[in-house]
Tab-separated table of C-alpha atoms and ligand atoms in Angstrom:
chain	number	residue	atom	x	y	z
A	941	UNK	CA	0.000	0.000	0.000
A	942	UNK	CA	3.181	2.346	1.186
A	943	UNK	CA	4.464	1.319	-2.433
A	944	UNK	CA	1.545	2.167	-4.584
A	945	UNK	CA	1.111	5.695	-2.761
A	946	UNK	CA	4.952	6.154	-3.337
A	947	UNK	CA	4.339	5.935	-6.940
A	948	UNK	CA	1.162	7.749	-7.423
A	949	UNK	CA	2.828	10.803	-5.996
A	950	UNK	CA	5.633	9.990	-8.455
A	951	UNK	CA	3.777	10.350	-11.491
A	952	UNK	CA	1.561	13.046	-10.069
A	953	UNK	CA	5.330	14.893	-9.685
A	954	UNK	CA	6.288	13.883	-13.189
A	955	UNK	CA	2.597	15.531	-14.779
A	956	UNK	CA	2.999	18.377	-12.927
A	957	UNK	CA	6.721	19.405	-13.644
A	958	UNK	CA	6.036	18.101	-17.930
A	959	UNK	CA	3.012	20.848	-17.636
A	960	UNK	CA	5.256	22.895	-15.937
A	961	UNK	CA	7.887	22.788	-18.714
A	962	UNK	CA	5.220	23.248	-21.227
A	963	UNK	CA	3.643	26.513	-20.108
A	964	UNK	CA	7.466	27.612	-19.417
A	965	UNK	CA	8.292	26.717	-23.148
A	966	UNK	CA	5.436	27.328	-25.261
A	967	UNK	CA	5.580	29.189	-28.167
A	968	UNK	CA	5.275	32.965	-27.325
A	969	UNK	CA	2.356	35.257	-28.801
A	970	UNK	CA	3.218	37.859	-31.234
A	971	UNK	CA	1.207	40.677	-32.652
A	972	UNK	CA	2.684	42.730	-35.365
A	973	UNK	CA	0.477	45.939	-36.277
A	974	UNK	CA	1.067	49.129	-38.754
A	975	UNK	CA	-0.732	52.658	-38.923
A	976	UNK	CA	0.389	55.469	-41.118
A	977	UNK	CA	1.839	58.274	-38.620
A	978	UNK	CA	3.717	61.376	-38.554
A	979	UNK	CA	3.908	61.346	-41.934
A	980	UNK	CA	5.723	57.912	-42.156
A	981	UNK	CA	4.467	53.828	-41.663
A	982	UNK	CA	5.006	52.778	-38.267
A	983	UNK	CA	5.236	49.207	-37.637
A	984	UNK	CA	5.508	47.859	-34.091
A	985	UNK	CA	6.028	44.138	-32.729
A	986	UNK	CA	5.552	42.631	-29.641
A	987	UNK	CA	6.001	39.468	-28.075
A	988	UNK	CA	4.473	38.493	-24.681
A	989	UNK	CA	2.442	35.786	-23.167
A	990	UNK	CA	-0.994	36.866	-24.032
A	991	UNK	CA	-2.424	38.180	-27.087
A	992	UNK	CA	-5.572	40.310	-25.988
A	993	UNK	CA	-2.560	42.407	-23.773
A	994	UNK	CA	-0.248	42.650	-26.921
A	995	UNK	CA	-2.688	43.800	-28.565
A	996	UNK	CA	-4.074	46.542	-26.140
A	997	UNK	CA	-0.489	47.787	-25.663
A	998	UNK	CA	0.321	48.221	-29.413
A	999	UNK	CA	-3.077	50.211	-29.544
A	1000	UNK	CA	-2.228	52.478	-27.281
A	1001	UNK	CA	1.589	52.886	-28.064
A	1002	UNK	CA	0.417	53.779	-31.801
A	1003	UNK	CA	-2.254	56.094	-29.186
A	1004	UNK	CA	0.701	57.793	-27.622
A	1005	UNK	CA	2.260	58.562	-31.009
A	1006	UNK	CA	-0.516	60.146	-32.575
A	1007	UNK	CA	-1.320	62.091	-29.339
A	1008	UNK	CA	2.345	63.486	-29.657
A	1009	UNK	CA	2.036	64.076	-33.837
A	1010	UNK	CA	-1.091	66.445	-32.431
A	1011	UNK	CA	0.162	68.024	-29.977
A	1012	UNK	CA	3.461	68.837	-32.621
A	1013	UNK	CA	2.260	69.420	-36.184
A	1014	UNK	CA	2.772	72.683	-36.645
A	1015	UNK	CA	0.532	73.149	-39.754
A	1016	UNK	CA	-3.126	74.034	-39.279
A	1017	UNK	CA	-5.788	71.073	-40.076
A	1018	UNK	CA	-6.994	71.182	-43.411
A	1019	UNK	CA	-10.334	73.621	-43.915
A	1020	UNK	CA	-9.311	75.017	-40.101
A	1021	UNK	CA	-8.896	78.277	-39.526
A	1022	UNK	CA	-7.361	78.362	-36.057
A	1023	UNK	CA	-4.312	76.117	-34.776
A	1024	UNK	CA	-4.632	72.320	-33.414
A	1025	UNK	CA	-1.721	72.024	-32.370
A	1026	UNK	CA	0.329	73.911	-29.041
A	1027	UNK	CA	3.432	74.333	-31.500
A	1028	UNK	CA	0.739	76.187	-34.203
A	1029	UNK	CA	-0.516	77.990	-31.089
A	1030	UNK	CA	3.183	78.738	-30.215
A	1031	UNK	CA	4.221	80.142	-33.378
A	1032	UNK	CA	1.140	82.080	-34.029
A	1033	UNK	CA	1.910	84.373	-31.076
A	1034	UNK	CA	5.406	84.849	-31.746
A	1035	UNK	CA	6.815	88.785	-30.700
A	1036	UNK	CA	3.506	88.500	-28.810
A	1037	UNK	CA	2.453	86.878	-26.146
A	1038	UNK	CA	4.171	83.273	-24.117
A	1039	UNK	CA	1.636	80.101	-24.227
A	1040	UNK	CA	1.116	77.606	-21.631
A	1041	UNK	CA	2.285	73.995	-23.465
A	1042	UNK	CA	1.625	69.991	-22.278
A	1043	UNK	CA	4.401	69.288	-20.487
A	1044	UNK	CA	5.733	66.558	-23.107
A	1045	UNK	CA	6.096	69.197	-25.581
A	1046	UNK	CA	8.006	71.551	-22.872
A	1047	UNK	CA	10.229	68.914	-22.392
A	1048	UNK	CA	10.922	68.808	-26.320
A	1049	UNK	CA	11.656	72.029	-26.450
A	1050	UNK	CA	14.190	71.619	-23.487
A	1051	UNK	CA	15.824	68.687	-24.623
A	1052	UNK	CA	16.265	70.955	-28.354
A	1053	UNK	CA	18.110	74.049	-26.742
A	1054	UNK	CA	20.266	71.614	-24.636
A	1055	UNK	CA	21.306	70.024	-28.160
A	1056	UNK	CA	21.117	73.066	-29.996
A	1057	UNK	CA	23.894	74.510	-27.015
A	1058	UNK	CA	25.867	71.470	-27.421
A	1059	UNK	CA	26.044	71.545	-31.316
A	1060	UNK	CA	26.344	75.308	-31.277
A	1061	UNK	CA	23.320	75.737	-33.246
A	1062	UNK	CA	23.545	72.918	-35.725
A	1063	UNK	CA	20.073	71.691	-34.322
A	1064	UNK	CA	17.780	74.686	-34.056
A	1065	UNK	CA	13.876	74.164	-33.937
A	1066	UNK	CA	13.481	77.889	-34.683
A	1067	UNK	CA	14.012	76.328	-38.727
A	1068	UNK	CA	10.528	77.221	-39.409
A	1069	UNK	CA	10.440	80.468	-41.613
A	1070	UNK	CA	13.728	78.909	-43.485
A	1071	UNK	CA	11.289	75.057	-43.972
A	1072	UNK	CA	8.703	77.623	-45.292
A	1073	UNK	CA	10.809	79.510	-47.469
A	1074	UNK	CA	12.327	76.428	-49.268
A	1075	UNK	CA	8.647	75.337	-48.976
A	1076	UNK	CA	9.513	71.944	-47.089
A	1077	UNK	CA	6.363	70.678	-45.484
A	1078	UNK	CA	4.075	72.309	-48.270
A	1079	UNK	CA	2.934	70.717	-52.031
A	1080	UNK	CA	5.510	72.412	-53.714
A	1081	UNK	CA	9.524	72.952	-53.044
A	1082	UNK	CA	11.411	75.799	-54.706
A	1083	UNK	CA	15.221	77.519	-54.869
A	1084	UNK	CA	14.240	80.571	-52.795
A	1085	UNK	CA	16.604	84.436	-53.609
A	1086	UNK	CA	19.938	84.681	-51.458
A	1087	UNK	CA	17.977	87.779	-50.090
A	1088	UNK	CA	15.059	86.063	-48.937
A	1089	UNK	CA	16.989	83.439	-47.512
A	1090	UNK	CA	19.168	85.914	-45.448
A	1091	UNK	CA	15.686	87.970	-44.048
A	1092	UNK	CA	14.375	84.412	-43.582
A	1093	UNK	CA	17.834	83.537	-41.387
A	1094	UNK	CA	17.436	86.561	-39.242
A	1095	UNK	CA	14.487	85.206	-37.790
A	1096	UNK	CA	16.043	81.683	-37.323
A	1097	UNK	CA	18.100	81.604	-33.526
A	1098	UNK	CA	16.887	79.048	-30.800
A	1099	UNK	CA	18.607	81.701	-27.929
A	1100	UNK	CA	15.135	83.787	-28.922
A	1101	UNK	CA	13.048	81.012	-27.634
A	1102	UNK	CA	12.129	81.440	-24.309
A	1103	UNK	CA	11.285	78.556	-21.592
A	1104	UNK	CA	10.058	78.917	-18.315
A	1105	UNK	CA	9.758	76.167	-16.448
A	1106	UNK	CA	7.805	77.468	-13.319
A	1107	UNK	CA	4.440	77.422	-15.514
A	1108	UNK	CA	5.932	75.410	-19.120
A	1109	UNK	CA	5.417	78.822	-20.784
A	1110	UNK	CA	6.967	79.355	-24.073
A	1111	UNK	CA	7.416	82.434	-25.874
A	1112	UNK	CA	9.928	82.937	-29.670
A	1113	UNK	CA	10.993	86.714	-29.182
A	1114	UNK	CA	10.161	87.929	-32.619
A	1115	UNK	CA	7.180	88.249	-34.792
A	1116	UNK	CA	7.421	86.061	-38.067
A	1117	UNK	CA	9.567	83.436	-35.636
A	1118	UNK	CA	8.224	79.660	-36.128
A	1119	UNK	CA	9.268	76.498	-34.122
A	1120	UNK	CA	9.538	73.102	-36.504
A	1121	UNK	CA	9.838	69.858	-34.665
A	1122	UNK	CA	10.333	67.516	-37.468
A	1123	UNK	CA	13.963	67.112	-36.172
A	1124	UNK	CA	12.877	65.752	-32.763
A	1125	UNK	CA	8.565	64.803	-32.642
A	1126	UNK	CA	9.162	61.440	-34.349
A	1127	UNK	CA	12.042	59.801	-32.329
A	1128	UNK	CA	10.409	61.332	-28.805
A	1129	UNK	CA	6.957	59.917	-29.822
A	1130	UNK	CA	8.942	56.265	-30.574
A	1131	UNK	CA	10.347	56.768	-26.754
A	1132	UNK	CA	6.506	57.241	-25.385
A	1133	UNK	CA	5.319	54.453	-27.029
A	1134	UNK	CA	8.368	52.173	-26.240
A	1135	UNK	CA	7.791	53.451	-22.832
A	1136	UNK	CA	3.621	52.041	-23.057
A	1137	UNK	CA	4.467	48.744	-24.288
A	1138	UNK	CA	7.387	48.257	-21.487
A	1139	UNK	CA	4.664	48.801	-18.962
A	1140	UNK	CA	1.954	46.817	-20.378
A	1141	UNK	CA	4.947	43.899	-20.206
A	1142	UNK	CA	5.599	43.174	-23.583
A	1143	UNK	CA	8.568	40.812	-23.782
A	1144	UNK	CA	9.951	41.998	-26.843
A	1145	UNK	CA	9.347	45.073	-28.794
A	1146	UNK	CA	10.378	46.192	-32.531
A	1147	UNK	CA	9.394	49.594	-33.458
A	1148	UNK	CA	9.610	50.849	-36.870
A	1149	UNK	CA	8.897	54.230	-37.520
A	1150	UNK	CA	10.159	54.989	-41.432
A	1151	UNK	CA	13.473	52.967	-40.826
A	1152	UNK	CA	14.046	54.197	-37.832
A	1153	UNK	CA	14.235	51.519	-35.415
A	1154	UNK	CA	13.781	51.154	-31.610
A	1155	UNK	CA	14.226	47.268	-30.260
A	1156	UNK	CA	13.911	46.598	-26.790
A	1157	UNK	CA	13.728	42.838	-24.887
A	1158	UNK	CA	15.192	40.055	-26.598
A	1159	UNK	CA	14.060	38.365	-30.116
A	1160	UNK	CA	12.331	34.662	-29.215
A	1161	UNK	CA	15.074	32.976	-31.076
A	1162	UNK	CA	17.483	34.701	-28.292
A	1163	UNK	CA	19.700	36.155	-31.429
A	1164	UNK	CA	20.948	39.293	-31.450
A	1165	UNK	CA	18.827	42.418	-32.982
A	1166	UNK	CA	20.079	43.055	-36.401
A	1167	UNK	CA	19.295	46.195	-38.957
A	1168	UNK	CA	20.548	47.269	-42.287
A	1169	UNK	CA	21.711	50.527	-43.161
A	1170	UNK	CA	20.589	51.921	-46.225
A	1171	UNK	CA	22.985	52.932	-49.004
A	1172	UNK	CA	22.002	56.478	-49.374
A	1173	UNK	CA	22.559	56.365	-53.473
A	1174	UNK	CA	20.871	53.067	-53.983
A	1175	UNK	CA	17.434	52.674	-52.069
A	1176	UNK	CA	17.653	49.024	-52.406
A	1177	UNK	CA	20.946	48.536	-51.077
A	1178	UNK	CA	22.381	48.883	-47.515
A	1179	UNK	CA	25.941	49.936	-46.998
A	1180	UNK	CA	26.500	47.205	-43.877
A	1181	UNK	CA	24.427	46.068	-40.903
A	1182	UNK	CA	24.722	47.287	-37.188
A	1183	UNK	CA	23.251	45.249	-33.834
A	1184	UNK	CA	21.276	46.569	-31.649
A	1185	UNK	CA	20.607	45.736	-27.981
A	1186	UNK	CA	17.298	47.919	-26.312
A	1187	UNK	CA	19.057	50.301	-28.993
A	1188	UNK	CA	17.229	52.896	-30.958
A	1189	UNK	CA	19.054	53.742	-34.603
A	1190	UNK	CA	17.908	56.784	-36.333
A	1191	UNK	CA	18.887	57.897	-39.677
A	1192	UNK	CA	19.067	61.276	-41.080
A	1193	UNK	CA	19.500	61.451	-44.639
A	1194	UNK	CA	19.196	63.804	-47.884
A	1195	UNK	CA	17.681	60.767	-49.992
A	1196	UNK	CA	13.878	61.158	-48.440
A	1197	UNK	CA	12.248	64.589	-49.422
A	1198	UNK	CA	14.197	66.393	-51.462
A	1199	UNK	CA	13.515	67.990	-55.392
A	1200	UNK	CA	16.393	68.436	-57.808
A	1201	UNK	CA	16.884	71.446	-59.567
A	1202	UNK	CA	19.005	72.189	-62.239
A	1203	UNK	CA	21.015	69.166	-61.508
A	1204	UNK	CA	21.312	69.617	-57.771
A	1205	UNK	CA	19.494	67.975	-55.087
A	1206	UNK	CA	18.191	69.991	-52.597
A	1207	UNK	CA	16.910	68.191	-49.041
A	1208	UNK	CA	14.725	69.147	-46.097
A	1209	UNK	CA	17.737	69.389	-43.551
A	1210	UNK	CA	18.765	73.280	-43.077
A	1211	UNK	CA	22.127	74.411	-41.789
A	1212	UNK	CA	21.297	77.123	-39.247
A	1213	UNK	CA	24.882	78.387	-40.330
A	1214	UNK	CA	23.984	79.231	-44.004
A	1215	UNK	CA	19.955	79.351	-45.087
A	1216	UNK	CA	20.744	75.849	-47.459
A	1217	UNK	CA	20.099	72.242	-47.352
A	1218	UNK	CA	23.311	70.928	-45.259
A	1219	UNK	CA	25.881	69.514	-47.298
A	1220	UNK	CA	28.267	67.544	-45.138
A	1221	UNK	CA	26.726	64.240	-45.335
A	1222	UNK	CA	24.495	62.070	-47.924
A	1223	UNK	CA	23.216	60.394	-44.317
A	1224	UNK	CA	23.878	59.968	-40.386
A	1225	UNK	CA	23.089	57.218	-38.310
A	1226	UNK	CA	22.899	57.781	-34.184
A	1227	UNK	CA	22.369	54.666	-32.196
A	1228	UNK	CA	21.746	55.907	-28.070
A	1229	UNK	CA	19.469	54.177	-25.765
A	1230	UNK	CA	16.844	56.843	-26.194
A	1231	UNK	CA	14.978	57.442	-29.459
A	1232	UNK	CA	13.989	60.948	-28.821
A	1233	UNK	CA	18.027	61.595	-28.589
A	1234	UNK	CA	19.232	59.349	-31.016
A	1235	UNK	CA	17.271	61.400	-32.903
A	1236	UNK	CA	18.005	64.955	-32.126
A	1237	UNK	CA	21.182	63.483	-32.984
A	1238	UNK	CA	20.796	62.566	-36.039
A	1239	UNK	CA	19.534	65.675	-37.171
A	1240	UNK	CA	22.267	67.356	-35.538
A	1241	UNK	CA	25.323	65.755	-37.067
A	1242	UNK	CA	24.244	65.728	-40.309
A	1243	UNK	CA	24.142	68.965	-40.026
A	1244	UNK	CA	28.170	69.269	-39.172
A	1245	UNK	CA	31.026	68.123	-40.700
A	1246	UNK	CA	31.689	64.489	-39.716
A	1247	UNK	CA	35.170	65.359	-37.665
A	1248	UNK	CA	33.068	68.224	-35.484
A	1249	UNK	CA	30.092	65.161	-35.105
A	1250	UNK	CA	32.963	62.514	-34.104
A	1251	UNK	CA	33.896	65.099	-31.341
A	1252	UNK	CA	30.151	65.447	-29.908
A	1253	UNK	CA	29.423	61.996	-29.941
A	1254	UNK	CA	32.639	60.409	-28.348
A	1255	UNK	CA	31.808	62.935	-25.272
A	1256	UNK	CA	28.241	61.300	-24.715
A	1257	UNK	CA	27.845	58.328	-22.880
A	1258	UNK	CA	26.426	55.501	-24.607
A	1259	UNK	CA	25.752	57.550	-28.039
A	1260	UNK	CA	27.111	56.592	-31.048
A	1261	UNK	CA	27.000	57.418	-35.281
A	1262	UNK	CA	27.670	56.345	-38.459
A	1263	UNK	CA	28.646	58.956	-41.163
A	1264	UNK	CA	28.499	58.779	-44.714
A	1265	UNK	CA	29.863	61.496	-46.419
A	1266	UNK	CA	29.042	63.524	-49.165
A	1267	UNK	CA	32.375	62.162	-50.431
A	1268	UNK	CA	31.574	58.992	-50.053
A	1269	UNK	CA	33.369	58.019	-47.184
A	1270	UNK	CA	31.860	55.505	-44.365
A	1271	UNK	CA	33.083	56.885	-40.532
A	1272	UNK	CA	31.738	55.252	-37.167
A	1273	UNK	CA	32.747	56.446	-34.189
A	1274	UNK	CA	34.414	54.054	-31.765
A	1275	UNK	CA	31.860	52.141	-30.157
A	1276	UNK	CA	30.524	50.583	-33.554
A	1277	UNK	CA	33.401	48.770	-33.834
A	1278	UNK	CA	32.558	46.110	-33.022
A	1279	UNK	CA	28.270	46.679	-33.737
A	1280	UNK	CA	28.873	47.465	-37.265
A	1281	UNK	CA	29.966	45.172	-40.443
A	1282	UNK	CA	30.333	47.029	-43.169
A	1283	UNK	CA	29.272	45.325	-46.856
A	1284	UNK	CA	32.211	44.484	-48.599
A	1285	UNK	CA	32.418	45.687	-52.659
A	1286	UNK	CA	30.282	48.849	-52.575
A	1287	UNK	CA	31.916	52.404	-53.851
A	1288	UNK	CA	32.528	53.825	-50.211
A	1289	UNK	CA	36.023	54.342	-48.264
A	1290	UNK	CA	35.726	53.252	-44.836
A	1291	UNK	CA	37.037	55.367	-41.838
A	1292	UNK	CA	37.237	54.379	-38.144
A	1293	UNK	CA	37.105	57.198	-35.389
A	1294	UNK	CA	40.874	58.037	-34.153
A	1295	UNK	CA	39.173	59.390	-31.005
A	1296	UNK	CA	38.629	58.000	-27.477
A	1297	UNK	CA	35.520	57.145	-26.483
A	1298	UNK	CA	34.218	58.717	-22.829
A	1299	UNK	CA	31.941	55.952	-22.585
B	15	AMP	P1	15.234	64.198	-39.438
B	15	AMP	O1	14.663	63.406	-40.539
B	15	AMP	O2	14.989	63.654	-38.062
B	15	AMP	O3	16.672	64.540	-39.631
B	15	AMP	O4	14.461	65.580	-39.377
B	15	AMP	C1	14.433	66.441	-40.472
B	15	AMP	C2	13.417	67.496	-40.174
B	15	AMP	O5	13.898	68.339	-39.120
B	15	AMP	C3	13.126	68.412	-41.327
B	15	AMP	O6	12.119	67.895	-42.169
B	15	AMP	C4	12.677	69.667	-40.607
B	15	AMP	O7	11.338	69.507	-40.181
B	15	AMP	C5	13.571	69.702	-39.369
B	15	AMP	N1	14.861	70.389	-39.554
B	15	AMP	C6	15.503	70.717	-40.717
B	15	AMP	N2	16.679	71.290	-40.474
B	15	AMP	C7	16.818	71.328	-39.119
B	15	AMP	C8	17.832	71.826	-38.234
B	15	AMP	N3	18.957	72.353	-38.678
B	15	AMP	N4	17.615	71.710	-36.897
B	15	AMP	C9	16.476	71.162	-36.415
B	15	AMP	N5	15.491	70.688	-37.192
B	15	AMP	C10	15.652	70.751	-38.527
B	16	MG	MG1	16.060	63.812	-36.288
């Protein structure tokens, strides 16, 4: 009798440890979803253990996006006659009055005049009036006068914007003034919804927003996050792969909205320094731990010569780029060394940075 009750609580064990393993192993759930966004496809997936909560947390990260492309867009709606948006509300009162903003768009605009210090003024959200005068953002894109570029620069200087932080009041000093977040909205909105899923305990998260990419969590096949770079000549093509781990890679680059005119190819990224598209770099890719940075980044050094870039990045902890010149070189700074493989027979000379790293 001893026996027999010895071995029914064996196999009773053995049941409950197989189901054990089972539920432990089981294949996990995925949902993969898509919605056209700030002006780009944005693709998220997920991986977790059930799919009703995948599914409510992709909903309401692609929630926390669009909330952030409203509270940013700085064009009024279609057929509206007042602004939407706080930036539209912003700009409209520029040399006037300062406006009470969410506090997620405050924090934008603190995070852009910490960059545009650091990059002395390669990143400066007070673009607006130079965006319009090129028309960028608008149906149609033209060459504008040297004159009207220079009266459009004058009004283009991110020291005029002023932040107070005891009410998240912000006021641009002159009339005609216009903030443009295009540089920042996209990769801050990808850090909000990152944020959502992480609490609504997604396992794994790819987010996609245009090629730029935010992966958090690790992949079910426990391999490392891989991502192509894309050769800036040859849409196709990528110039080499980098890995990622909870990594966000954004990629500024002159091959997305531009026109060509009389044989040159003019591009929606401004240098503050001159009134033109910048003309440093075909594209730059910033991999940092934060999208909203990495992308700020991005902006920034593609802005800038890839030597003064090289000397902001290697200061920042945990920030990193990839150049590629408008003279076809490849550069990565020094902690892609061992991220990045570049793609061996394609028309690029390849440069590592000479610099230290802080990191
Ligand atoms: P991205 O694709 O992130 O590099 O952002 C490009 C967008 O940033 C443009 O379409 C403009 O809306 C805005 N922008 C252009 N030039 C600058 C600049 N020098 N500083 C900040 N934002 C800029
Ligand atoms: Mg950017």
């Amino acid at each position: 009798m001893n026996k027999r009750y010895y071995y029914l609580i064996t196999i009773i064990c053995v049941v409950f440890l197989v189901v054990l393993g089972f539920l432990r192993f089981r294949q996990e759930e995925e949902v993969t979803s898509e919605q056209f966004l700030m002006d780009t496809l944005v693709s998220i997936r997920v991986t977790g253990d059930e799919q009703e909560k995948l599914q409510e947390a992709v909903q309401k990260a692609f929630g926390e996006m669009k909330r952030i492309e409203e509270l940013t867009d700085r064009f009024q709606a279609a057929g509206s006659s007042s602004c939407t948006s706080e930036i539209c509300r912003v700009n409209s009162a520029a040399g006037k009055q300062a406006q009470v903003v969410d506090s997620d768009v405050f924090t934008m605009l603190v995070l852009a005049k910490e960059y545009a210090d650091l990059s002395g003024g390669a990143f400066d959200i007070t673009i607006g009036p130079l965006l319009d005068l090129w028309g960028f953002g608008k149906a149609e894109q033209k060459v504008p006068s040297a004159e009207d570029i220079k009266k459009a620069l004058a009004l283009v200087d991110y020291r005029e914007l002023v932040l107070d932080d005891t009410d998240n009041s912000v006021l641009l000093k002159k009339t005609g003034m216009s903030l443009d977040l295009g540089g920042i909205a996209k990769g801050y909105a990808a850090g909000k919804a990152l944020q959502v899923l992480q609490e609504h305990g997604v396992k794994s998260a790819l987010l996609n927003a245009g090629g730029n990419i935010s992966v958090w969590g690790q992949k079910a096949d426990k391999k490392p996050w891989m991502i192509g770079i894309q050769d800036p000549r040859d849409p196709g093509e990528v110039i080499g792969a980098l890995t990622l781990n909870n990594e966000s890679a954004v990629t500024s680059g002159d091959y997305n909205r531009y026109f060509i005119y009389k044989g040159r190819r003019y591009h929606h990224i401004i240098s503050p320094f001159t009134g033109y598209p910048a003309d440093k770099n075909m594209s730059v890719t910033v991999v940092a731990s934060d999208p909203g940075i990495a992308d700020i980044l991005s902006t920034t050094l593609f802005v800038l010569d890839y030597t003064k870039g090289l000397q902001i990045v290697e200061k920042l902890e945990g920030v990193d780029a990839l150049f590629v010149t408008a003279d076809r070189k490849i550069v990565i700074s020094s902690g892609l060394k061992e991220k990045f493989t570049i793609k061996q027979g394609k028309d690029y000379t390849y440069e590592e940075s000479g610099l230290v790293s802080s990191n």
